[in-house]
Short mmCIF file of C-alpha atoms and ligand atoms in Angstrom, two decimals:
data_model
loop_
_atom_site.label_atom_id
_atom_site.label_comp_id
_atom_site.label_asym_id
_atom_site.label_seq_id
_atom_site.Cartn_x
_atom_site.Cartn_y
_atom_site.Cartn_z
CA MET A 1 28.17 34.21 61.60
CA PRO A 2 26.42 31.38 59.95
CA THR A 3 28.12 28.04 59.60
CA LEU A 4 28.28 25.73 56.85
CA LEU A 5 28.62 22.46 58.70
CA ALA A 6 25.04 21.49 59.19
CA GLU A 7 24.58 21.99 55.30
CA SER A 8 27.61 20.58 54.25
CA ALA A 9 26.59 17.15 53.22
CA GLU A 10 23.32 18.27 51.40
CA LEU A 11 25.42 21.11 49.45
CA LYS A 12 27.91 18.42 48.36
CA ASP A 13 25.05 16.09 47.38
CA ALA A 14 23.42 18.59 45.28
CA TYR A 15 26.72 19.82 43.66
CA THR A 16 27.62 16.11 42.80
CA THR A 17 24.55 15.42 41.27
CA GLU A 18 23.34 18.62 39.66
CA GLY A 19 26.85 20.46 39.28
CA TRP A 20 25.60 23.62 40.96
CA CYS A 21 24.24 24.71 44.30
CA ARG A 22 23.25 27.91 46.23
CA SER A 23 24.95 28.29 49.57
CA PRO A 24 23.02 29.04 52.89
CA PHE A 25 24.92 32.36 53.54
CA ARG A 26 25.28 35.57 51.67
CA PHE A 27 27.28 38.80 51.85
CA GLY A 28 25.70 41.61 53.70
CA PRO A 29 24.89 44.81 52.13
CA ASP A 30 27.89 46.75 53.47
CA ALA A 31 30.32 44.11 52.19
CA VAL A 32 28.49 43.99 48.86
CA ASP A 33 28.78 47.99 48.59
CA LEU A 34 32.37 47.83 49.56
CA LEU A 35 33.21 45.26 47.10
CA ARG A 36 31.27 47.16 44.23
CA ARG A 37 32.94 50.30 44.91
CA ARG A 38 36.28 48.65 44.86
CA ILE A 39 35.69 46.82 41.67
CA ASP A 40 34.49 50.17 40.02
CA LEU A 41 37.94 51.79 41.03
CA LEU A 42 39.82 48.78 39.66
CA CYS A 43 37.87 49.01 36.53
CA GLN A 44 39.19 52.32 35.73
CA GLU A 45 42.64 51.28 35.92
CA ASP A 46 44.64 50.93 32.54
CA ARG A 47 46.16 47.18 32.81
CA PRO A 48 45.93 44.09 30.87
CA GLU A 49 43.69 42.52 33.63
CA VAL A 50 41.13 44.76 32.51
CA VAL A 51 39.30 43.50 29.32
CA HIS A 52 36.78 45.61 27.30
CA GLU A 53 34.08 44.56 25.15
CA ARG A 54 34.30 44.51 21.38
CA ASP A 55 35.96 47.71 19.60
CA GLY A 56 37.07 48.93 23.13
CA GLY A 57 33.73 49.52 24.62
CA ALA A 58 32.63 49.05 28.06
CA VAL A 59 34.57 47.08 30.68
CA ARG A 60 33.57 43.23 29.97
CA GLY A 61 35.58 41.70 32.74
CA ILE A 62 38.66 42.31 35.23
CA HIS A 63 40.74 39.60 36.18
CA GLY A 64 43.24 38.33 39.04
CA CYS A 65 42.33 41.16 41.26
CA HIS A 66 42.88 39.26 44.39
CA ALA A 67 46.71 39.49 43.56
CA TYR A 68 46.78 43.15 43.51
CA ASP A 69 43.88 44.28 45.68
CA GLU A 70 43.79 43.79 49.29
CA LEU A 71 39.88 43.64 49.52
CA CYS A 72 39.89 40.99 46.88
CA ALA A 73 42.63 39.25 48.50
CA ALA A 74 40.83 39.24 51.80
CA LEU A 75 37.69 37.84 49.99
CA VAL A 76 39.26 34.70 48.59
CA ARG A 77 40.42 34.29 52.31
CA HIS A 78 36.95 34.42 53.69
CA PRO A 79 36.24 31.24 56.04
CA LEU A 80 32.83 30.56 54.64
CA LEU A 81 33.86 30.94 50.95
CA LEU A 82 36.91 28.88 51.45
CA GLY A 83 34.94 26.01 53.67
CA LEU A 84 32.47 25.84 50.87
CA ALA A 85 35.15 25.41 48.14
CA GLU A 86 37.04 22.74 50.42
CA THR A 87 33.76 21.05 51.06
CA LEU A 88 32.73 20.90 47.46
CA VAL A 89 36.08 19.91 45.99
CA GLY A 90 37.12 17.83 48.96
CA GLY A 91 40.36 18.82 50.26
CA PRO A 92 42.82 22.01 50.39
CA VAL A 93 42.50 24.59 47.52
CA TYR A 94 44.28 27.57 46.11
CA VAL A 95 42.78 30.27 43.83
CA TYR A 96 43.02 29.31 40.09
CA GLN A 97 41.20 32.43 38.92
CA PHE A 98 39.57 35.55 40.03
CA LYS A 99 37.18 37.58 37.92
CA VAL A 100 34.44 39.95 37.85
CA ASN A 101 32.18 39.68 34.62
CA LEU A 102 30.54 43.20 34.54
CA LYS A 103 27.66 42.69 32.32
CA GLN A 104 27.20 46.37 31.80
CA ALA A 105 23.40 47.57 31.47
CA ARG A 106 22.59 47.34 27.77
CA GLU A 107 25.96 46.60 26.61
CA GLY A 108 27.08 43.63 28.42
CA ALA A 109 27.52 40.78 25.69
CA ALA A 110 26.66 37.14 26.09
CA TRP A 111 28.79 34.08 27.09
CA PRO A 112 27.94 31.23 24.55
CA TRP A 113 27.52 27.71 25.66
CA HIS A 114 30.75 26.47 26.90
CA GLN A 115 32.58 24.16 29.84
CA ASP A 116 35.14 25.95 31.90
CA PHE A 117 37.24 22.75 32.02
CA ALA A 118 37.72 22.85 28.29
CA PHE A 119 39.75 26.03 28.69
CA TRP A 120 41.62 24.58 31.66
CA SER A 121 42.46 21.42 30.50
CA GLU A 122 43.04 22.38 26.84
CA GLU A 123 45.15 25.54 27.52
CA ASP A 124 46.79 25.02 30.82
CA ARG A 125 46.69 21.11 31.17
CA MET A 126 44.69 20.96 34.52
CA PRO A 127 44.71 17.27 35.08
CA THR A 128 41.10 16.78 36.31
CA ASP A 129 38.19 18.84 37.17
CA ARG A 130 38.58 18.93 40.67
CA ALA A 131 37.86 22.52 41.14
CA VAL A 132 34.83 24.79 41.76
CA ASN A 133 33.51 28.05 40.64
CA LEU A 134 31.93 30.35 43.29
CA ALA A 135 29.84 33.14 41.89
CA VAL A 136 28.83 36.18 43.97
CA PRO A 137 26.67 38.78 42.11
CA LEU A 138 27.62 42.25 43.01
CA ASP A 139 24.21 43.41 41.69
CA GLU A 140 20.78 41.72 41.92
CA VAL A 141 20.54 38.94 39.04
CA HIS A 142 16.87 38.89 37.47
CA ALA A 143 15.63 37.16 34.23
CA ASP A 144 16.53 40.13 32.06
CA ASN A 145 20.20 41.20 33.04
CA GLY A 146 22.15 38.16 31.54
CA PRO A 147 21.71 35.64 34.16
CA LEU A 148 23.97 32.35 34.01
CA VAL A 149 22.12 29.38 32.73
CA VAL A 150 23.36 25.92 33.73
CA LEU A 151 22.31 22.55 32.27
CA PRO A 152 22.10 20.44 35.42
CA GLY A 153 24.00 17.09 35.26
CA THR A 154 26.04 18.04 32.22
CA HIS A 155 29.22 18.10 34.40
CA ARG A 156 28.98 14.32 34.47
CA LEU A 157 29.11 13.91 30.70
CA GLY A 158 32.67 14.84 29.80
CA LEU A 159 33.71 17.68 27.58
CA PHE A 160 31.98 18.31 24.33
CA ASP A 161 33.10 19.55 21.02
CA LEU A 162 36.83 20.05 21.76
CA PRO A 163 38.86 20.98 18.62
CA GLU A 164 41.59 18.40 17.33
CA ARG A 165 44.75 19.16 18.85
CA ASP A 166 48.17 17.47 17.89
CA GLY A 167 50.63 17.73 20.91
CA GLU A 168 51.23 20.76 23.33
CA PRO A 169 48.91 23.74 23.37
CA ASP A 170 49.82 25.89 20.62
CA GLY A 171 48.48 29.18 21.59
CA ARG A 172 45.88 27.98 19.10
CA ALA A 173 44.03 31.26 20.36
CA ASP A 174 45.13 34.45 22.01
CA TRP A 175 43.95 34.41 25.66
CA ARG A 176 41.68 37.13 24.80
CA SER A 177 39.43 34.68 23.18
CA HIS A 178 39.21 32.77 26.46
CA VAL A 179 37.58 36.09 27.86
CA SER A 180 35.82 37.66 24.91
CA ALA A 181 32.21 37.19 23.48
CA ASP A 182 33.98 34.83 20.77
CA LEU A 183 35.02 32.12 23.01
CA ALA A 184 37.57 29.76 21.81
CA TYR A 185 35.92 26.59 23.41
CA THR A 186 32.10 26.36 23.07
CA VAL A 187 29.58 23.83 23.04
CA ARG A 188 27.61 23.52 19.76
CA THR A 189 24.30 25.12 20.01
CA ASP A 190 22.45 22.07 18.43
CA ARG A 191 24.10 19.96 21.12
CA ALA A 192 23.15 22.35 23.96
CA GLU A 193 19.61 22.31 22.76
CA GLU A 194 19.63 18.79 22.89
CA LEU A 195 21.26 18.66 26.31
CA GLU A 196 18.54 21.12 27.57
CA ARG A 197 15.90 19.05 26.40
CA ARG A 198 17.22 15.96 28.15
CA MET A 199 18.71 17.36 31.49
CA GLY A 200 16.91 20.71 31.90
CA ARG A 201 18.01 24.08 32.60
CA ARG A 202 18.26 26.33 35.47
CA THR A 203 18.71 29.97 35.80
CA ILE A 204 20.82 31.33 38.41
CA LEU A 205 19.18 34.05 39.99
CA GLY A 206 19.65 35.99 43.31
CA PRO A 207 20.17 39.12 45.29
CA ALA A 208 23.57 40.86 45.42
CA GLY A 209 25.94 39.22 47.62
CA SER A 210 24.14 35.55 47.29
CA VAL A 211 26.62 32.96 46.91
CA HIS A 212 26.28 30.01 44.18
CA ALA A 213 28.68 27.28 43.23
CA PHE A 214 29.04 25.48 39.70
CA HIS A 215 31.22 22.80 38.59
CA PRO A 216 34.08 23.35 36.00
CA SER A 217 32.36 20.71 33.54
CA ILE A 218 28.78 22.05 33.69
CA VAL A 219 27.47 23.40 30.27
CA HIS A 220 26.52 27.01 30.79
CA ALA A 221 25.84 30.25 28.87
CA SER A 222 24.40 33.75 29.68
CA SER A 223 22.73 36.11 27.29
CA ASN A 224 23.31 39.72 26.39
CA ASN A 225 22.17 42.37 29.06
CA ARG A 226 19.50 44.21 27.38
CA SER A 227 18.24 45.52 30.63
CA PRO A 228 18.87 49.01 32.06
CA ASP A 229 20.69 47.17 35.37
CA ARG A 230 24.23 46.10 35.46
CA ARG A 231 24.83 42.51 36.26
CA ALA A 232 28.09 42.39 37.56
CA LEU A 233 29.20 38.68 38.76
CA LEU A 234 32.47 38.10 40.82
CA LEU A 235 33.92 34.48 40.15
CA ILE A 236 36.44 32.90 42.27
CA THR A 237 37.73 29.39 40.92
CA TYR A 238 39.32 27.43 43.67
CA ASN A 239 41.25 24.39 42.69
CA ALA A 240 42.51 21.42 44.43
CA VAL A 241 46.17 21.82 45.48
CA ASP A 242 47.01 18.63 44.01
CA ASN A 243 45.49 19.35 40.86
CA ALA A 244 47.41 22.27 39.79
CA PRO A 245 48.95 22.47 36.07
CA ALA A 246 52.55 21.41 36.01
CA GLN A 247 53.63 24.40 33.55
CA PRO A 248 51.00 26.84 32.82
CA THR A 249 51.79 29.40 30.12
CA ARG A 250 48.71 31.75 30.14
CA PRO A 251 49.10 35.08 32.16
CA ALA A 252 49.13 34.83 35.95
CA PHE A 253 46.06 36.80 36.21
CA LEU A 254 44.11 34.10 34.23
CA VAL A 255 46.05 31.13 35.93
CA GLY A 256 47.13 31.44 39.48
CA ARG A 257 50.65 30.50 40.13
CA ASP A 258 50.26 30.45 44.04
CA THR A 259 49.36 26.62 44.61
CA GLU A 260 49.79 26.84 48.22
CA PRO A 261 46.53 26.04 50.19
CA VAL A 262 44.72 29.16 50.95
CA THR A 263 44.37 29.75 54.74
CA PRO A 264 40.96 31.46 56.30
CA VAL A 265 41.22 35.04 57.54
CA ASP A 266 38.07 36.68 58.88
CA ASP A 267 37.77 40.18 57.92
CA PRO A 268 35.19 42.38 59.67
CA ARG A 269 34.35 44.26 56.23
CA LEU A 270 33.13 41.03 54.83
CA GLY A 271 30.38 40.45 56.88
CA VAL A 272 27.69 37.63 55.95
CA GLU A 273 24.04 36.66 56.92
CA SER A 274 21.97 33.81 56.28
CA GLY A 275 20.27 33.05 52.98
C1 SIN B 301 28.81 35.08 32.96
O1 SIN B 301 29.38 36.03 33.42
O2 SIN B 301 27.45 35.20 32.72
C2 SIN B 301 29.67 33.86 32.50
C3 SIN B 301 30.52 33.43 33.51
C4 SIN B 301 31.17 32.17 33.04
O3 SIN B 301 30.99 31.66 31.90
O4 SIN B 301 31.86 31.58 33.93
MN1 MN B 302 32.37 29.87 32.04
#
């Protein structure tokens, strides 16, 4: 199995400076196939964790599966994913969120410019942005199936365009507006364009099974999927155990309540290879 040790310092540097990095390992084809088939099955279930596109269309995303599916539970304990998250966060971590954004062929809708930490600080009162998103495409991500675009370095600039608030979170928005195409916390388009001119942009492409990390405060977006190819992106957010929100109120499938450090477990079904 590849190790992370040799690359840890480099990855951490890239993540600290740019706000994103790609890992030196990827899940092998058998593991990807297994995960893909499992997610397809879970998407057929009628439960609140399964979110549809506007007007009850295709499945847009599925949330919190690590809490009710044993393969997803094994995935979050994968030694290399966990090692990467601990390296980037700088200490023990727990699973804050688990989701798969499906971006169905021709139907998958965009994610406007936003910063994840805006949701987590405003809605859950996560104290700091000491967390990390690990993204694993379950389909090849190419330029036309709605890849994630990040604005490198913007994670160092704070949060933009937060709505005024007076006091406690007031359930301003139903949690569905945190997972739908009409997001509750967005970065204004003119601001994103200005940031893009200043900081540049990176499109996160890669084969199924590749592993990418991005920072909770990085400005990012993705476009509609007008291609004939689905773009399922599995996302695990690991949060530092000493950075857990004190009293989250959103559903447990959006804000993990088990804040004990995750311990690694090797599962032979989830094999990895280099690159
Ligand atoms: C996407 O699935 O393209 C968006 C992911 C995210 O905003 O975290
Ligand atoms: Mn996001």
